Every structure is written in structure tokens, then in C-alpha cells.
Amino acid sequence: MNIPDTVSNDLPPGDDLPASPEDDATDGKPHPLHRRLKSFVKRAGRTTDGQARAFAELGPLFLVPYTPERLDLTAAFGGRVGPTVLEIGFGMGEATAHIATVLPETNFLCCEVHEPGVGALLKRIGEQSISNIRICAHDAVDVIDHMLQPGTLAGVHVFFPDPWHKKRHNKRRLIQPEFVTKLAQHLRPGGYIHCATDWQPYAEQMLEVLGAEPLLRNTAPDTGYAPKPAYRPLTKFENRGLKLGHGVWDLVFEKRA
Ligand SMILES: C[S@@+](CC[C@H](N)C(=O)[O-])C[C@H]1O[C@@H](n2cnc3c(N)ncnc32)[C@H](O)[C@@H]1O
């Protein structure tokens, strides 16, 4: 895996992007952003020695390589049979490791494109002797399109996805109609999508988009936003937002039977 170096870690997602397809079109073709959902910019970041060691020692056990073929989930989890939850964008994996520990019967397939984050989660897996996480260091959109069988997931976690604040970048948000339909199709009946964000306009978009998906129903129909499920810890990222006076919104939708 190559360490990406396109933008610095310090830039908020979206503040470095072309304003329109024309801004960086070189050959008259539309910019790739306008062909498929690309919800991330690969950030630069240093992989620490501990993370590099975790890659070398634990990578072969816990990394699931991306291949555009259906994944045998039971085999990927070393024969562990259990409900599978997909996490999209785990960052440094703090919440992921916690949740895997409090829900030991569940298998977590976790996608992240930020290499130091992948190393950090591998390190936590080693330190906390976690056995129910597998990591795919690849774009979750491809993983859903090519590796996962529709109707199989027990849940999807999308915690604090990149907010893409600028209006012209809103289309890069993960939670948008076409992608949500895809996620819902990959859930088994009764499966859930749990999103959390600290950016109110994105929370409102999530409520609107998830609420409009006919395959889903809101588990909090009266309030729209759900109480924070007990398994989701307060992360550093979230605490930072709370200190800045931001609210945090959880949304939990279930697939209709
Ligand atoms: C704002 S961070 C939040 C990280 C973490 N969930 C948290 O709560 O701290 C969003 C993360 O999602 C990742 N991401 C965005 N789109 C992704 C995709 N399509 N596939 C995999 N990871 C993605 C980014 O690399 C980034 O690390």
C-alpha cells in the first residue's frame, strides 16, 4: 500500500478540491468526481514505528485485501460465524476497537483509506487481543459494489463521515440517496444503518435521505434523531466537537422486513 501524499492532514476535507469539473479538466473529459462517489481525499500522514510493526505482524491476519470478487465472510473471519457489521471510515479506529470489544459476537468488517488509521487499528487489535475485526484498506464504495452480497449485513456504521462543508462539495458526502439505497440493499431484513455527525446540515441531510429510502424505517420516528446507542463511545474527535459547542446527532434506521 502506498502512503498517499496529495494533501496535508491539516486541511479540512473538501477545502483543497477543484470547484467544478472544468477547474481541473485536462482533456475535455468530465472530472472523475462526477462519474462516481468519491467521498474522501487521501491525506498524508506519518505511519509510526508501532503502526508499521502492527502492519507487518498483524496485517497478514487482519487485513482483507480488496479484490473485485465476492468475499466469503465466514472465511474472512477465520470461520467465526456471526452477524457482520460494515464500518465505513473508522479514522484511527478508537470507536471501532471499543465497539468490537463490547459486541464480541459480532464480526466487524471495517473500511478505511487512511493508512496511518489502518496501522492504528491494527495496533489496537494487537494490544486489546481483538479477534472480531477485519480491515479492508480500500474505498468502501468498491467494497460494497464488488465484495459484499446484497441482503447479508447486520448493520452499517458511518461515524462522523467527512462533512464536505462547501456546497459545491456536498455531492461527495457518503450519505446521499443512491449510496443509501445500495447500503439498504446490502442489509438483511432487520439490519440497521447507524450514522453519527457533529455537523448539523449533514445531520439534516442524513435525516432527509435515510427517511426517504423506502427500504428503511426510522427507529426514532418521534424525534428523528436517535439517542446515542450504548455501544458507541464518545471519541476524541467527538469530544473536540462538543468542546467547540457543536451538537452530535445519531441516526439509526432499520431495514424493513
Ligand atoms: C472525519 S473522519 C471520521 C473517522 C472516525 N469515524 C471517527 O469518528 O473519528 C472520516 C474518515 O472516513 C474515511 N473515508 C471517507 N470515505 C471513505 C470511503 N469511501 N471508504 C473508506 N474510508 C472512507 C476517511 O479516510 C476518514 O478517515
mmCIF file of C-alpha atoms and ligand atoms in Angstrom:
data_model
loop_
_atom_site.group_PDB
_atom_site.id
_atom_site.type_symbol
_atom_site.label_atom_id
_atom_site.label_comp_id
_atom_site.label_asym_id
_atom_site.label_seq_id
_atom_site.Cartn_x
_atom_site.Cartn_y
_atom_site.Cartn_z
ATOM 1 C CA MET A 1 0.000 0.000 0.000
ATOM 2 C CA ASN A 2 1.409 3.435 -0.882
ATOM 3 C CA ILE A 3 1.312 6.280 1.555
ATOM 4 C CA PRO A 4 -0.767 8.927 -0.177
ATOM 5 C CA ASP A 5 0.589 12.430 -0.247
ATOM 6 C CA THR A 6 -1.938 14.502 -2.087
ATOM 7 C CA VAL A 7 -2.966 16.851 0.714
ATOM 8 C CA SER A 8 -1.889 17.675 4.217
ATOM 9 C CA ASN A 9 -3.630 16.259 7.264
ATOM 10 C CA ASP A 10 -4.464 19.765 8.368
ATOM 11 C CA LEU A 11 -6.819 20.659 5.563
ATOM 12 C CA PRO A 12 -10.495 20.164 6.218
ATOM 13 C CA PRO A 13 -11.845 17.711 3.646
ATOM 14 C CA GLY A 14 -13.010 19.490 0.593
ATOM 15 C CA ASP A 15 -11.113 22.732 1.009
ATOM 16 C CA ASP A 16 -8.473 21.671 -1.479
ATOM 17 C CA LEU A 17 -10.651 20.460 -4.294
ATOM 18 C CA PRO A 18 -11.454 21.802 -7.732
ATOM 19 C CA ALA A 19 -14.613 23.866 -7.750
ATOM 20 C CA SER A 20 -16.090 22.244 -10.806
ATOM 21 C CA PRO A 21 -15.237 19.639 -13.423
ATOM 22 C CA GLU A 22 -13.889 22.401 -15.640
ATOM 23 C CA ASP A 23 -11.433 23.624 -13.000
ATOM 24 C CA ASP A 24 -9.060 20.733 -13.446
ATOM 25 C CA ALA A 25 -10.236 19.085 -16.642
ATOM 26 C CA THR A 26 -7.202 18.402 -18.780
ATOM 27 C CA ASP A 27 -8.544 16.537 -21.739
ATOM 28 C CA GLY A 28 -12.182 17.544 -22.065
ATOM 29 C CA LYS A 29 -13.422 14.525 -20.093
ATOM 30 C CA PRO A 30 -15.555 15.133 -17.028
ATOM 31 C CA HIS A 31 -13.642 15.093 -13.755
ATOM 32 C CA PRO A 32 -13.779 11.623 -12.155
ATOM 33 C CA LEU A 33 -15.658 13.107 -9.183
ATOM 34 C CA HIS A 34 -18.642 13.482 -11.405
ATOM 35 C CA ARG A 35 -18.661 9.869 -12.506
ATOM 36 C CA ARG A 36 -18.777 8.087 -9.163
ATOM 37 C CA LEU A 37 -18.963 8.851 -5.478
ATOM 38 C CA LYS A 38 -15.519 9.701 -4.170
ATOM 39 C CA SER A 39 -16.092 10.536 -0.550
ATOM 40 C CA PHE A 40 -12.502 11.036 0.568
ATOM 41 C CA VAL A 41 -9.250 12.754 -0.216
ATOM 42 C CA LYS A 42 -6.245 10.666 0.677
ATOM 43 C CA ARG A 43 -4.457 12.581 3.392
ATOM 44 C CA ALA A 44 -0.769 12.494 4.071
ATOM 45 C CA GLY A 45 0.166 11.176 7.449
ATOM 46 C CA ARG A 46 3.093 9.545 9.144
ATOM 47 C CA THR A 47 2.863 5.878 9.945
ATOM 48 C CA THR A 48 4.566 5.437 13.329
ATOM 49 C CA ASP A 49 7.031 2.647 14.065
ATOM 50 C CA GLY A 50 4.405 0.915 16.209
ATOM 51 C CA GLN A 51 1.856 1.078 13.387
ATOM 52 C CA ALA A 52 4.437 -0.226 10.896
ATOM 53 C CA ARG A 53 5.164 -3.138 13.229
ATOM 54 C CA ALA A 54 1.442 -3.808 13.536
ATOM 55 C CA PHE A 55 1.185 -3.836 9.723
ATOM 56 C CA ALA A 56 3.997 -6.370 9.454
ATOM 57 C CA GLU A 57 2.877 -8.636 12.286
ATOM 58 C CA LEU A 58 -0.903 -8.373 12.227
ATOM 59 C CA GLY A 59 -1.599 -7.274 8.655
ATOM 60 C CA PRO A 60 -1.494 -10.829 7.298
ATOM 61 C CA LEU A 61 -4.077 -11.910 9.889
ATOM 62 C CA PHE A 62 -6.477 -8.992 9.945
ATOM 63 C CA LEU A 63 -6.252 -7.249 6.555
ATOM 64 C CA VAL A 64 -8.671 -8.363 3.867
ATOM 65 C CA PRO A 65 -7.186 -7.397 0.505
ATOM 66 C CA TYR A 66 -9.510 -5.644 -1.893
ATOM 67 C CA THR A 67 -10.392 -7.770 -4.909
ATOM 68 C CA PRO A 68 -13.423 -7.184 -7.112
ATOM 69 C CA GLU A 69 -14.884 -10.576 -6.187
ATOM 70 C CA ARG A 70 -17.464 -11.710 -3.669
ATOM 71 C CA LEU A 71 -15.930 -12.156 -0.234
ATOM 72 C CA ASP A 72 -16.624 -15.284 1.813
ATOM 73 C CA LEU A 73 -17.332 -13.517 5.102
ATOM 74 C CA THR A 74 -17.083 -16.604 7.290
ATOM 75 C CA ALA A 75 -13.705 -17.477 5.798
ATOM 76 C CA ALA A 76 -12.545 -13.857 6.136
ATOM 77 C CA PHE A 77 -13.296 -14.047 9.865
ATOM 78 C CA GLY A 78 -11.379 -17.296 10.250
ATOM 79 C CA GLY A 79 -14.523 -19.435 10.454
ATOM 80 C CA ARG A 80 -16.233 -17.184 13.036
ATOM 81 C CA VAL A 81 -19.939 -17.286 12.245
ATOM 82 C CA GLY A 82 -21.787 -14.183 13.380
ATOM 83 C CA PRO A 83 -23.652 -11.124 12.246
ATOM 84 C CA THR A 84 -21.463 -8.816 10.145
ATOM 85 C CA VAL A 85 -21.382 -5.063 10.581
ATOM 86 C CA LEU A 86 -19.651 -2.924 7.956
ATOM 87 C CA GLU A 87 -17.936 0.236 9.206
ATOM 88 C CA ILE A 88 -17.103 2.935 6.685
ATOM 89 C CA GLY A 89 -14.261 5.307 7.562
ATOM 90 C CA PHE A 90 -13.039 4.321 11.024
ATOM 91 C CA GLY A 91 -10.359 7.033 11.218
ATOM 92 C CA MET A 92 -7.853 5.946 13.880
ATOM 93 C CA GLY A 93 -10.142 3.100 14.985
ATOM 94 C CA GLU A 94 -10.727 4.224 18.560
ATOM 95 C CA ALA A 95 -14.504 3.697 18.488
ATOM 96 C CA THR A 96 -14.160 0.604 16.299
ATOM 97 C CA ALA A 97 -11.959 -1.212 18.803
ATOM 98 C CA HIS A 98 -14.251 -0.256 21.669
ATOM 99 C CA ILE A 99 -17.392 -1.432 19.886
ATOM 100 C CA ALA A 100 -15.781 -4.721 18.807
ATOM 101 C CA THR A 101 -14.951 -5.346 22.451
ATOM 102 C CA VAL A 102 -18.431 -4.618 23.782
ATOM 103 C CA LEU A 103 -20.103 -6.632 20.992
ATOM 104 C CA PRO A 104 -17.855 -9.716 20.877
ATOM 105 C CA GLU A 105 -20.359 -11.898 18.998
ATOM 106 C CA THR A 106 -20.448 -9.513 16.033
ATOM 107 C CA ASN A 107 -17.946 -9.536 13.175
ATOM 108 C CA PHE A 108 -16.815 -6.075 12.063
ATOM 109 C CA LEU A 109 -15.601 -5.519 8.519
ATOM 110 C CA CYS A 110 -14.035 -2.079 8.603
ATOM 111 C CA CYS A 111 -13.008 0.058 5.634
ATOM 112 C CA GLU A 112 -10.559 2.953 5.797
ATOM 113 C CA VAL A 113 -8.344 4.511 3.147
ATOM 114 C CA HIS A 114 -6.043 6.441 5.507
ATOM 115 C CA GLU A 115 -3.002 4.230 6.011
ATOM 116 C CA PRO A 116 -1.928 5.529 9.453
ATOM 117 C CA GLY A 117 -5.502 4.864 10.609
ATOM 118 C CA VAL A 118 -5.286 1.290 9.368
ATOM 119 C CA GLY A 119 -1.986 0.882 11.231
ATOM 120 C CA ALA A 120 -3.504 2.406 14.357
ATOM 121 C CA LEU A 121 -6.438 -0.012 14.337
ATOM 122 C CA LEU A 122 -4.126 -2.982 13.724
ATOM 123 C CA LYS A 123 -2.115 -1.832 16.735
ATOM 124 C CA ARG A 124 -5.258 -1.651 18.892
ATOM 125 C CA ILE A 125 -6.266 -5.124 17.696
ATOM 126 C CA GLY A 126 -2.931 -6.434 18.951
ATOM 127 C CA GLU A 127 -2.945 -4.508 22.217
ATOM 128 C CA GLN A 128 -6.527 -5.451 23.088
ATOM 129 C CA SER A 129 -6.444 -9.016 21.675
ATOM 130 C CA ILE A 130 -9.435 -8.312 19.450
ATOM 131 C CA SER A 131 -10.479 -11.155 17.155
ATOM 132 C CA ASN A 132 -13.724 -9.902 15.582
ATOM 133 C CA ILE A 133 -12.378 -7.127 13.309
ATOM 134 C CA ARG A 134 -11.140 -7.409 9.745
ATOM 135 C CA ILE A 135 -9.876 -4.367 7.867
ATOM 136 C CA CYS A 136 -10.176 -3.588 4.191
ATOM 137 C CA ALA A 137 -7.859 -0.665 3.445
ATOM 138 C CA HIS A 138 -9.853 0.391 0.444
ATOM 139 C CA ASP A 139 -12.742 2.593 -0.686
ATOM 140 C CA ALA A 140 -15.909 1.219 0.920
ATOM 141 C CA VAL A 141 -17.893 2.092 -2.200
ATOM 142 C CA ASP A 142 -15.916 -0.517 -4.169
ATOM 143 C CA VAL A 143 -16.129 -2.997 -1.328
ATOM 144 C CA ILE A 144 -19.918 -2.752 -1.312
ATOM 145 C CA ASP A 145 -20.190 -2.840 -5.080
ATOM 146 C CA HIS A 146 -17.920 -5.818 -5.626
ATOM 147 C CA MET A 147 -17.187 -7.771 -2.457
ATOM 148 C CA LEU A 148 -20.405 -7.877 -0.468
ATOM 149 C CA GLN A 149 -23.503 -9.863 -1.231
ATOM 150 C CA PRO A 150 -26.799 -7.914 -1.040
ATOM 151 C CA GLY A 151 -29.001 -8.891 1.914
ATOM 152 C CA THR A 152 -26.148 -10.049 4.152
ATOM 153 C CA LEU A 153 -25.133 -7.238 6.510
ATOM 154 C CA ALA A 154 -26.484 -6.972 10.046
ATOM 155 C CA GLY A 155 -25.500 -3.327 10.241
ATOM 156 C CA VAL A 156 -23.577 -0.411 8.789
ATOM 157 C CA HIS A 157 -21.717 2.148 10.905
ATOM 158 C CA VAL A 158 -20.846 5.559 9.488
ATOM 159 C CA PHE A 159 -19.469 7.708 12.284
ATOM 160 C CA PHE A 160 -18.517 11.321 11.670
ATOM 161 C CA PRO A 161 -18.111 10.954 7.926
ATOM 162 C CA ASP A 162 -16.278 13.789 6.187
ATOM 163 C CA PRO A 163 -18.795 16.642 6.211
ATOM 164 C CA TRP A 164 -17.756 18.250 2.915
ATOM 165 C CA HIS A 165 -18.845 21.643 4.211
ATOM 166 C CA LYS A 166 -18.773 23.589 0.962
ATOM 167 C CA LYS A 167 -21.944 23.440 -1.041
ATOM 168 C CA ARG A 168 -20.151 22.525 -4.237
ATOM 169 C CA HIS A 169 -18.628 19.523 -2.442
ATOM 170 C CA ASN A 170 -21.825 18.298 -0.785
ATOM 171 C CA LYS A 171 -22.135 15.687 -3.532
ATOM 172 C CA ARG A 172 -19.094 13.935 -2.062
ATOM 173 C CA ARG A 173 -20.950 13.158 1.142
ATOM 174 C CA LEU A 174 -21.394 9.450 1.719
ATOM 175 C CA ILE A 175 -24.958 9.726 2.900
ATOM 176 C CA GLN A 176 -26.803 10.533 -0.294
ATOM 177 C CA PRO A 177 -29.748 8.759 -1.944
ATOM 178 C CA GLU A 178 -28.068 6.402 -4.390
ATOM 179 C CA PHE A 179 -25.479 5.179 -1.915
ATOM 180 C CA VAL A 180 -28.024 4.793 0.889
ATOM 181 C CA THR A 181 -30.181 2.631 -1.394
ATOM 182 C CA LYS A 182 -27.109 0.479 -2.025
ATOM 183 C CA LEU A 183 -26.416 0.199 1.695
ATOM 184 C CA ALA A 184 -30.045 -0.687 2.421
ATOM 185 C CA GLN A 185 -29.974 -3.362 -0.278
ATOM 186 C CA HIS A 186 -26.936 -4.912 1.397
ATOM 187 C CA LEU A 187 -28.645 -5.126 4.792
ATOM 188 C CA ARG A 188 -30.519 -8.212 5.808
ATOM 189 C CA PRO A 189 -34.115 -7.613 6.977
ATOM 190 C CA GLY A 190 -33.965 -6.031 10.437
ATOM 191 C CA GLY A 191 -30.396 -4.864 9.794
ATOM 192 C CA TYR A 192 -29.571 -1.255 10.666
ATOM 193 C CA ILE A 193 -27.663 1.789 9.499
ATOM 194 C CA HIS A 194 -26.213 3.900 12.292
ATOM 195 C CA CYS A 195 -24.820 7.306 11.357
ATOM 196 C CA ALA A 196 -23.449 10.000 13.625
ATOM 197 C CA THR A 197 -22.296 13.507 12.816
ATOM 198 C CA ASP A 198 -21.479 16.754 14.577
ATOM 199 C CA TRP A 199 -22.291 18.896 11.538
ATOM 200 C CA GLN A 200 -25.913 19.963 11.688
ATOM 201 C CA PRO A 201 -26.507 20.498 7.958
ATOM 202 C CA TYR A 202 -25.176 16.983 7.344
ATOM 203 C CA ALA A 203 -27.381 15.599 10.146
ATOM 204 C CA GLU A 204 -30.348 17.204 8.401
ATOM 205 C CA GLN A 205 -29.288 15.698 5.080
ATOM 206 C CA MET A 206 -28.905 12.276 6.726
ATOM 207 C CA LEU A 207 -32.389 12.521 8.213
ATOM 208 C CA GLU A 208 -33.870 13.518 4.886
ATOM 209 C CA VAL A 209 -32.026 10.914 2.790
ATOM 210 C CA LEU A 210 -32.424 7.987 5.191
ATOM 211 C CA GLY A 211 -36.053 8.979 5.802
ATOM 212 C CA ALA A 212 -36.786 8.957 2.079
ATOM 213 C CA GLU A 213 -35.367 5.477 1.494
ATOM 214 C CA PRO A 214 -38.348 3.109 1.197
ATOM 215 C CA LEU A 215 -36.328 0.092 2.386
ATOM 216 C CA LEU A 216 -35.646 1.768 5.743
ATOM 217 C CA ARG A 217 -37.620 2.906 8.771
ATOM 218 C CA ASN A 218 -36.507 5.320 11.461
ATOM 219 C CA THR A 219 -36.067 3.680 14.887
ATOM 220 C CA ALA A 220 -36.800 7.111 16.424
ATOM 221 C CA PRO A 221 -39.860 8.207 14.466
ATOM 222 C CA ASP A 222 -40.941 10.847 17.000
ATOM 223 C CA THR A 223 -37.678 12.717 17.345
ATOM 224 C CA GLY A 224 -35.957 11.813 14.067
ATOM 225 C CA TYR A 225 -32.567 11.661 15.766
ATOM 226 C CA ALA A 226 -31.925 8.657 18.000
ATOM 227 C CA PRO A 227 -30.425 8.518 21.479
ATOM 228 C CA LYS A 228 -26.741 7.537 21.255
ATOM 229 C CA PRO A 229 -26.651 3.731 21.304
ATOM 230 C CA ALA A 230 -24.683 2.486 24.337
ATOM 231 C CA TYR A 231 -22.092 0.679 22.226
ATOM 232 C CA ARG A 232 -20.842 3.902 20.581
ATOM 233 C CA PRO A 233 -18.242 5.618 22.781
ATOM 234 C CA LEU A 234 -17.525 9.320 22.841
ATOM 235 C CA THR A 235 -14.383 9.640 20.710
ATOM 236 C CA LYS A 236 -11.647 12.287 20.868
ATOM 237 C CA PHE A 237 -12.984 13.624 17.582
ATOM 238 C CA GLU A 238 -16.455 13.941 19.055
ATOM 239 C CA ASN A 239 -15.248 15.461 22.300
ATOM 240 C CA ARG A 240 -13.393 18.081 20.310
ATOM 241 C CA GLY A 241 -16.617 18.954 18.500
ATOM 242 C CA LEU A 242 -18.566 19.093 21.731
ATOM 243 C CA LYS A 243 -15.969 21.469 23.222
ATOM 244 C CA LEU A 244 -16.428 23.724 20.205
ATOM 245 C CA GLY A 245 -20.097 23.848 21.088
ATOM 246 C CA HIS A 246 -21.265 21.556 18.300
ATOM 247 C CA GLY A 247 -24.118 19.170 18.832
ATOM 248 C CA VAL A 248 -23.881 15.500 17.906
ATOM 249 C CA TRP A 249 -26.656 13.678 16.117
ATOM 250 C CA ASP A 250 -27.124 9.906 15.925
ATOM 251 C CA LEU A 251 -29.460 8.355 13.380
ATOM 252 C CA VAL A 252 -30.460 4.696 13.487
ATOM 253 C CA PHE A 253 -32.590 3.289 10.678
ATOM 254 C CA GLU A 254 -33.669 -0.340 10.275
ATOM 255 C CA LYS A 255 -34.329 -2.300 7.152
ATOM 256 C CA ARG A 256 -37.978 -3.176 6.829
ATOM 257 C CA ALA A 257 -38.764 -6.895 6.970
HETATM 258 C C1 LIG B 1 -13.886 12.576 9.523
HETATM 259 S S1 LIG B 1 -13.151 11.003 9.576
HETATM 260 C C2 LIG B 1 -14.007 10.208 10.924
HETATM 261 C C3 LIG B 1 -13.289 9.000 11.425
HETATM 262 C C4 LIG B 1 -13.949 8.184 12.534
HETATM 263 N N1 LIG B 1 -15.180 7.538 12.085
HETATM 264 C C5 LIG B 1 -14.218 8.996 13.765
HETATM 265 O O1 LIG B 1 -15.356 9.071 14.199
HETATM 266 O O2 LIG B 1 -13.261 9.536 14.323
HETATM 267 C C6 LIG B 1 -13.820 10.174 8.144
HETATM 268 C C7 LIG B 1 -12.956 9.021 7.683
HETATM 269 O O3 LIG B 1 -13.638 8.327 6.648
HETATM 270 C C8 LIG B 1 -12.686 7.857 5.702
HETATM 271 N N2 LIG B 1 -13.421 7.616 4.456
HETATM 272 C C9 LIG B 1 -14.142 8.504 3.753
HETATM 273 N N3 LIG B 1 -14.712 7.932 2.680
HETATM 274 C C10 LIG B 1 -14.331 6.631 2.720
HETATM 275 C C11 LIG B 1 -14.602 5.525 1.852
HETATM 276 N N4 LIG B 1 -15.361 5.671 0.771
HETATM 277 N N5 LIG B 1 -14.058 4.340 2.159
HETATM 278 C C12 LIG B 1 -13.270 4.206 3.267
HETATM 279 N N6 LIG B 1 -12.993 5.210 4.111
HETATM 280 C C13 LIG B 1 -13.509 6.413 3.833
HETATM 281 C C14 LIG B 1 -11.657 8.967 5.656
HETATM 282 O O4 LIG B 1 -10.400 8.495 5.203
HETATM 283 C C15 LIG B 1 -11.622 9.432 7.111
HETATM 284 O O5 LIG B 1 -10.598 8.786 7.833
#
